[in-house]
Coordinates of C-alpha atoms and ligand atoms in Angstrom, one line a residue:
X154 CA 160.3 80.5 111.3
X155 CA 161.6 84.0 112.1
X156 CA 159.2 87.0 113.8
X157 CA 158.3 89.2 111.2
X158 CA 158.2 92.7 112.6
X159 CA 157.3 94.9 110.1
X160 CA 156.6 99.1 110.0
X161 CA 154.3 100.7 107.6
X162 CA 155.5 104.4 106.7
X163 CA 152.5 105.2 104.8
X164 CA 152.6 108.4 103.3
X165 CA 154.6 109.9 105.8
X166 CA 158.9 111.0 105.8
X167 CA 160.7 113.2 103.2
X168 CA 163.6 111.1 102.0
X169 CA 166.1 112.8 105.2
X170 CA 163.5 112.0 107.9
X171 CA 163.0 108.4 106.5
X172 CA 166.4 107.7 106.6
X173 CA 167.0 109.3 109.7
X174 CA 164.6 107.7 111.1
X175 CA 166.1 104.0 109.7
X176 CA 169.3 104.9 111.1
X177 CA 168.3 105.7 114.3
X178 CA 166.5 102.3 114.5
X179 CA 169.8 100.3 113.1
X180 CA 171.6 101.9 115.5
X181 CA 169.1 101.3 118.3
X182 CA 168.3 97.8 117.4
X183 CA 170.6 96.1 114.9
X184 CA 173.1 94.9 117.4
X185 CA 170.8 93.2 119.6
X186 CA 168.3 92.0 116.9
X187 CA 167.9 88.0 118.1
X188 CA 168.4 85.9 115.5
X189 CA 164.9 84.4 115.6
X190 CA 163.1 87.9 114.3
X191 CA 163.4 89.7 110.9
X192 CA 162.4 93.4 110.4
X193 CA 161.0 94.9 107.5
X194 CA 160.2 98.6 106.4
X195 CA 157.5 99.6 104.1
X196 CA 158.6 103.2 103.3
X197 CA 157.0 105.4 100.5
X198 CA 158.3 104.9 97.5
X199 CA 160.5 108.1 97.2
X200 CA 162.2 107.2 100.3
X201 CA 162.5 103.1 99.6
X202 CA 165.8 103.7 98.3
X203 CA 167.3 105.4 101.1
X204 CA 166.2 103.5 103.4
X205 CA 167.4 100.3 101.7
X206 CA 171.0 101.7 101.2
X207 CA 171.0 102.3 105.2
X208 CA 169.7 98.8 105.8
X209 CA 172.7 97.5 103.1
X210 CA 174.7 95.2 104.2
X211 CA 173.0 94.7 107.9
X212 CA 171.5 91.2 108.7
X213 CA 167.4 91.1 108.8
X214 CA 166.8 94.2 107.7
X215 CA 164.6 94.8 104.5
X216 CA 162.8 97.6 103.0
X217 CA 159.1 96.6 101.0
X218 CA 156.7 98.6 98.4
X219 CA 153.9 99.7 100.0
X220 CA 151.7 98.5 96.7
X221 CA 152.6 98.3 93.0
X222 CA 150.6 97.9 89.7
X223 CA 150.0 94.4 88.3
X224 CA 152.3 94.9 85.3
X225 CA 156.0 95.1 84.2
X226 CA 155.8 98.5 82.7
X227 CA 153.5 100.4 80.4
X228 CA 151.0 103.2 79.8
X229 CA 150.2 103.3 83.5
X230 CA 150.5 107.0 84.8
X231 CA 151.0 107.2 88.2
X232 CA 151.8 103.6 89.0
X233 CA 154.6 101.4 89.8
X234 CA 155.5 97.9 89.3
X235 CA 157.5 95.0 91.4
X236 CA 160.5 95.3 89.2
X237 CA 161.1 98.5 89.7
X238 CA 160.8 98.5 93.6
X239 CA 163.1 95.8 93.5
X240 CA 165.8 97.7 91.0
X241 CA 165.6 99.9 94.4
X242 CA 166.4 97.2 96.9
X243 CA 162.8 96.2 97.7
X244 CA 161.9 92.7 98.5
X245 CA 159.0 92.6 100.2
X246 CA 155.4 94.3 98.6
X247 CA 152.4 94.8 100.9
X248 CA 148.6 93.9 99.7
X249 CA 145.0 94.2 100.7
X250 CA 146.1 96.8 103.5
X251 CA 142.9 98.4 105.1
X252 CA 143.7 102.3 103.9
X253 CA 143.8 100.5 99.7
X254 CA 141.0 98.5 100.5
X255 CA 138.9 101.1 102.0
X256 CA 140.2 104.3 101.0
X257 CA 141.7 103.8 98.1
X258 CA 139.1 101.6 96.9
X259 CA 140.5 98.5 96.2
X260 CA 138.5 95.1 95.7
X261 CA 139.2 91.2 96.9
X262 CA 139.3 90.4 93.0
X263 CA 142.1 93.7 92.1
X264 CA 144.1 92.6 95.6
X265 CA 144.0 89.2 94.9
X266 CA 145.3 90.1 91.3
X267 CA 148.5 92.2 92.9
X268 CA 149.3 89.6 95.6
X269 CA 149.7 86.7 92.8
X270 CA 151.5 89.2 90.4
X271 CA 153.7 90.1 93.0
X272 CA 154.9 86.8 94.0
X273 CA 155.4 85.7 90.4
X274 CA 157.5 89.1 90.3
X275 CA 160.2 88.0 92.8
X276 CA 158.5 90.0 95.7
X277 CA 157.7 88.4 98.8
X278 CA 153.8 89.6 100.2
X279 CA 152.6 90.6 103.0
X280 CA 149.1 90.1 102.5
X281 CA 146.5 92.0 105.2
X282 CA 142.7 90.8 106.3
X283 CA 140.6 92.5 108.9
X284 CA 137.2 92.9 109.4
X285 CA 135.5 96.0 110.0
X286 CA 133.8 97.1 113.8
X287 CA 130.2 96.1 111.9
X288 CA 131.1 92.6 110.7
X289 CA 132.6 92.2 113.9
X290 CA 129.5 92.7 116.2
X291 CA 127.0 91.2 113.4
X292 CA 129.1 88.2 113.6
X293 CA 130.7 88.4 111.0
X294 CA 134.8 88.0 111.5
X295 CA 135.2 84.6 110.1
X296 CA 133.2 85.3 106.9
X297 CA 134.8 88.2 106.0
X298 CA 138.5 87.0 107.1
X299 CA 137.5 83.5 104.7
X300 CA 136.0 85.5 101.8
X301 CA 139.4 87.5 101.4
X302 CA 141.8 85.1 102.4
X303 CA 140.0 82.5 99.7
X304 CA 139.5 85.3 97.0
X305 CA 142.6 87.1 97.7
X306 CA 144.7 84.1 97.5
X307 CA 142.8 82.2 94.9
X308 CA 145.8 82.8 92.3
X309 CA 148.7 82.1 94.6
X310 CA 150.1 78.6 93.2
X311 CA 150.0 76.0 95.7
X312 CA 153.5 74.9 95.2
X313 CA 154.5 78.3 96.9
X314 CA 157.4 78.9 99.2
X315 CA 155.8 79.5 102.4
X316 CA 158.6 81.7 103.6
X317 CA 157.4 84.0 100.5
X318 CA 153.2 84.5 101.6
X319 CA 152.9 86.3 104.9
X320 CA 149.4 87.5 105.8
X321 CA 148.4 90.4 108.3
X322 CA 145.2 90.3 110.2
X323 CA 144.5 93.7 110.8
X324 CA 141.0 94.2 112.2
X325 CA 140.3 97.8 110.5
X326 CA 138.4 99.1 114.0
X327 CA 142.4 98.6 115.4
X328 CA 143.9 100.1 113.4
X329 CA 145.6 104.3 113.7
X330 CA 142.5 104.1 116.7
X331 CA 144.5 103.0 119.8
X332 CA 142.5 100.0 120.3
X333 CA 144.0 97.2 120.4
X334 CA 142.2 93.4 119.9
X335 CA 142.2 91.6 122.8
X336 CA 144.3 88.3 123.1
X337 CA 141.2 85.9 122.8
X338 CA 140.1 87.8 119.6
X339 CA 143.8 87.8 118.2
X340 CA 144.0 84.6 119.1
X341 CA 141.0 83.2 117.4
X342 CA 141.6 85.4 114.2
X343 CA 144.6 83.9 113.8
X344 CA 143.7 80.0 114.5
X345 CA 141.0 80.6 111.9
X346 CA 143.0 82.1 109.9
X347 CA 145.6 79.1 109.8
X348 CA 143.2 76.4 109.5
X349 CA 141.8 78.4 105.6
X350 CA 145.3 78.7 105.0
X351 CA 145.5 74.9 105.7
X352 CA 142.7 74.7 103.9
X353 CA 144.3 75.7 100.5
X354 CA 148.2 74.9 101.0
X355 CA 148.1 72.0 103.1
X356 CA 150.5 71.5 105.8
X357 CA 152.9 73.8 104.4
X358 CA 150.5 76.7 105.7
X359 CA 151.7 76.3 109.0
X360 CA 155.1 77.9 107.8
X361 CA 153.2 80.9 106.5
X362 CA 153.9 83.8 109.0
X363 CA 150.6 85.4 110.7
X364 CA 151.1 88.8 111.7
X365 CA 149.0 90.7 113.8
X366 CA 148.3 94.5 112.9
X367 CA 146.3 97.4 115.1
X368 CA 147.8 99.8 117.9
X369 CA 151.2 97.7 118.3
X370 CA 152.6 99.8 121.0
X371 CA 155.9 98.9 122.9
X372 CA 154.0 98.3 125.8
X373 CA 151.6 95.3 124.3
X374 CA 153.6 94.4 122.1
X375 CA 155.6 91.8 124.0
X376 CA 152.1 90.4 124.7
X377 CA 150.6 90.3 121.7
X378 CA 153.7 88.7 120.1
X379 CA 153.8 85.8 122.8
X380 CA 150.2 84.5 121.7
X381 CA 149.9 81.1 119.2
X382 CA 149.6 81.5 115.8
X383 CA 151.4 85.4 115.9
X384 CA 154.3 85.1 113.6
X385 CA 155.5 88.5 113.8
X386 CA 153.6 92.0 113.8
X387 CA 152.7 95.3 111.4
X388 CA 152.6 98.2 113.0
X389 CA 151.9 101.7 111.6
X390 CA 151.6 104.7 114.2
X391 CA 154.3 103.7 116.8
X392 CA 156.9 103.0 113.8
X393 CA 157.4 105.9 112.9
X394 CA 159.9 107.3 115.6
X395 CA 163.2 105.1 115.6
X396 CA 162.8 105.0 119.5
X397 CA 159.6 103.0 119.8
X398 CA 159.9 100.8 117.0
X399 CA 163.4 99.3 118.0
X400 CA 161.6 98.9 121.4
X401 CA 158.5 96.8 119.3
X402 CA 161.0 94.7 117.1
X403 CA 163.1 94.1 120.5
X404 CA 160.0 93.0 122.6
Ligands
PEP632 C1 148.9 99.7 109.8 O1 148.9 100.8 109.2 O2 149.0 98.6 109.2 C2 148.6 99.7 111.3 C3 148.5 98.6 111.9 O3 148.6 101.0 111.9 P1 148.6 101.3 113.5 O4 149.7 100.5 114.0 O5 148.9 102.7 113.6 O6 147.3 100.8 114.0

């Protein structure tokens, strides 16, 4: 199974600096990328394009929507759908990402919704979990990480390709804030995480990638990477310079 190390653009980069930016890191990181470790983009949609012709034709490189509606096309102002991000080199989609679920508004039941609609669309998902600093210190975690994980996935057919269902635990208190989890909560997140993922696929679960998301930084990421059950990473802040994410996917 291949790292997954993954950079979320979020609504940041006109279409030169995003593609600046993705050619700096091809040039910093593609020759040297190990074969065991895959790298993936989420840009914003204007700029999903550009980057996907720079990563044309390179080996492990991949460009993702950031979200997407849960049709084909229609009277949906505003929104997007899988098919089209894939008519622009897209093959990844992200779901259930803190900022949509908190910000943005969006429920288990609507994520849940987008992560089986995507995967029947030909995208693969990154799906993310994470609990908020409250849940945490009531307790909380593994309620919160099961009640998404069980309602967020409840759609997802069983006979899935594993290679096709990432999910990202991203504690929410972790993330854009510096502070990163420690590697005893990483690592029981992720263990837990597993065994409901086991819970619902079966065996197969164990060749679902786990990412970990929430102050990546060059210098804990090599760390944080190392741990059991950490199948790759998602990193938002210290991906968006060319410099210090090649240094994170080459950790
Ligand atoms: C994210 O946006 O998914 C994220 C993990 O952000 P940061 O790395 O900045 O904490």
């Amino acid at each position: 199974m291949k790292k997954l190390m993954a950079a979320n653009w979020k609504m940041f980069k006109t279409w030169d600096e995003a593609r600046a930016t993705a050619q700096e890191l091809v040039d910093l990181a593609a020759a040297k990328l190990p074969g065991d470790r895959e790298v993936l983009v989420f840009p914003q949609f204007t700029a999903l394009k550009g980057v996907a012709d720079v990563f044309q034709g390179i080996d492990g490189f991949s460009v993702g929507g950031q979200d997407y509606y849960i049709k084909e096309e229609g009277a949906y102002t505003g929104e997007i759908s899988p098919k089209m991000l894939e008519s622009v080199g897209a093959v990844y989609g992200l779901t259930g990402h803190s900022e949509r679920r908190h910000v943005l508004g969006e429920d288990d039941e609507y994520i849940g919704a987008k992560t089986s609609y995507g995967l029947e669309s030909g995208l693969k998902v990154v799906f993310c979990i994470g609990e908020k600093i409250e849940d945490r210190k009531a307790g909380r975690v593994e309620e919160v990480l099961e009640h998404q994980i069980r309602v967020g996935l409840k759609n997802v057919p069983i006979n899935i390709d594993p290679e096709n269902l990432s999910i990202a635990y991203e504690p929410v208190w972790a993330i854009g804030t510096g502070e990163v989890a420690g590697p005893e909560e990483i690592l029981e997140a992720h263990a837990f995480t597993r065994k409901i993922l086991i819970s619902i696929f079966g065996e197969k679960a164990n060749e679902m990638r786990v990412l970990y998301g929430g102050s990546v930084k060059p210098a804990n990421c090599a760390e944080i990477i190392a741990l059991d059950n950490v199948d790759g990473v998602l990193v938002g802040g210290a991906s968006l310079e060319g410099e210090s994410f090649s240094q994170i996917v080459l950790a």
